[in-house]
Amino acid sequence: MVTSRVPLRAGFDLAHGGRWTSLAGGGREWLWSRPDPARAAVVPGAGFVDVGGLEECVPTVRGLPDHGDAWSRPWAGTPVQSVVTCDGFELLREVSEEGGAVVAAYRLSADPGFAFVWAAHALLDLGEDARLSAPSGTPTRVFPEAAPLLDRAWPPGAAHVEGPWPTPYGLALDRLGPDDGTAAGAVLRCTAVRVVDGADVLDLRVEAPPGVPVSTALWRNLGGFPSNAPYRSIGVEPMLGAVFDLAEAGPGDAAVVPHSGELTWRLVLAAERIER
């Protein structure tokens, strides 16, 4: 298989949570979006308003505050360098280009010992035949909303179960469509994944210091959520941590700020096109 690199460019809305509004290249927009006027009026602590794009979810994804504390606050600066101050921490993001890839470098400043989960909550615009590629056998955590889809009963009281990619507990998660009325969340314990949609490929990777837990979250909503007005949304979310909800983090499941008071990491997004 022969591929060629497709340079990417990113767009941002600093006033509304620093959200990534675009990740485009080669005539393709990778980020999915949906209109919701309620997003313009959110305040810190508000329930999440989903308008797509890529959200910076920190210090948690699920739980409280809903989708974290950064998405509901205005960010200061420019698209190249921006910062948000939240309860108990500050997050700095610097965006650059490296060989056609978009690279976001992060620095979270907080008291030593501050524990958090961060996710680049990217909702992607993908066709029904799209696939998610990760190393076979990658330990994959599946969460309770997927219980009806598994090949065995959910263990009583379990926050998650874990099995090997791509079919933990018999659930084929690498297939990203067509819509079937289900929704499932998972966390793959790997630093990089690849989304293949026809001839287009998107690579997503996190680079973090040794000892920091790095994963990739998957939110595969095939028209199963929310129950009152379901729609399709596919989240492929590079992350620090190994759970959606910081309150459910066990040993090694969250990133922790070291004695220096700062933790840094990078998100690398690159695209290719398969030459037929």
Coordinates of N, CA and C in Angstrom, one line a residue, residues 11-22 31-34 39 48-56 70-71 73 75 93 121:
G11 N -8.3 24.9 13.0 CA -9.0 26.2 13.4 C -9.5 26.0 14.8
F12 N -9.7 27.2 15.5 CA -10.0 27.2 16.9 C -11.0 28.3 17.3
D13 N -11.8 28.1 18.3 CA -12.7 29.0 18.9 C -12.3 29.3 20.3
L14 N -11.4 30.3 20.5 CA -10.9 30.5 21.9 C -12.0 31.0 22.8
A15 N -12.9 31.7 22.3 CA -13.9 32.3 23.2 C -14.8 31.3 23.8
H16 N -15.0 30.1 23.1 CA -15.9 29.1 23.6 C -15.1 27.8 23.9
G17 N -14.3 27.9 24.9 CA -13.6 26.7 25.4 C -12.4 26.3 24.7
G18 N -11.8 27.2 23.8 CA -10.6 26.8 23.1 C -10.9 25.6 22.1
R19 N -12.1 25.4 21.8 CA -12.5 24.3 20.9 C -11.8 24.3 19.6
W20 N -11.4 23.1 19.1 CA -10.9 23.0 17.8 C -12.1 22.9 16.9
T21 N -12.3 23.8 15.9 CA -13.4 23.9 15.0 C -13.1 23.2 13.7
S22 N -11.9 23.0 13.4 CA -11.5 22.4 12.1 C -10.2 21.7 12.2
L31 N -13.3 16.9 11.3 CA -14.1 17.1 12.5 C -15.6 17.3 12.1
W32 N -16.4 16.5 12.9 CA -17.8 16.6 12.7 C -18.3 17.7 13.6
S33 N -19.4 18.3 13.2 CA -20.0 19.4 14.1 C -21.5 19.4 13.9
R34 N -22.2 20.0 14.9 CA -23.6 20.1 14.9 C -24.0 21.5 15.6
R39 N -24.7 26.5 23.3 CA -23.3 26.5 23.6 C -22.8 27.9 23.9
F48 N -22.7 19.6 29.7 CA -22.0 19.7 28.4 C -23.0 19.9 27.3
V49 N -22.7 20.8 26.4 CA -23.4 21.1 25.2 C -22.6 20.7 24.0
D50 N -23.0 19.7 23.3 CA -22.2 19.0 22.2 C -22.4 19.7 20.9
V51 N -21.4 20.4 20.4 CA -21.4 21.0 19.1 C -20.3 20.4 18.2
G52 N -19.7 19.3 18.7 CA -18.7 18.6 17.9 C -17.4 19.3 18.0
G53 N -16.6 19.1 16.9 CA -15.2 19.6 16.9 C -14.3 18.8 17.8
L54 N -13.3 19.4 18.4 CA -12.4 18.7 19.4 C -12.4 19.6 20.6
E55 N -12.9 19.0 21.7 CA -12.9 19.7 23.0 C -11.7 19.3 23.8
E56 N -11.2 20.2 24.6 CA -10.2 19.9 25.6 C -10.9 19.5 26.9
A70 N -12.5 23.0 31.3 CA -11.9 23.9 30.4 C -12.8 24.3 29.2
W71 N -13.7 23.3 28.8 CA -14.5 23.6 27.6 C -15.5 24.7 27.8
R73 N -15.0 27.5 29.5 CA -14.4 28.8 29.9 C -13.7 29.4 28.6
W75 N -10.7 31.0 26.6 CA -9.3 30.9 26.6 C -8.7 32.3 26.2
R93 N -1.6 25.8 25.8 CA -1.6 25.0 24.6 C -0.8 25.8 23.5
H121 N -11.0 15.4 22.9 CA -12.3 14.9 22.6 C -12.7 15.2 21.2

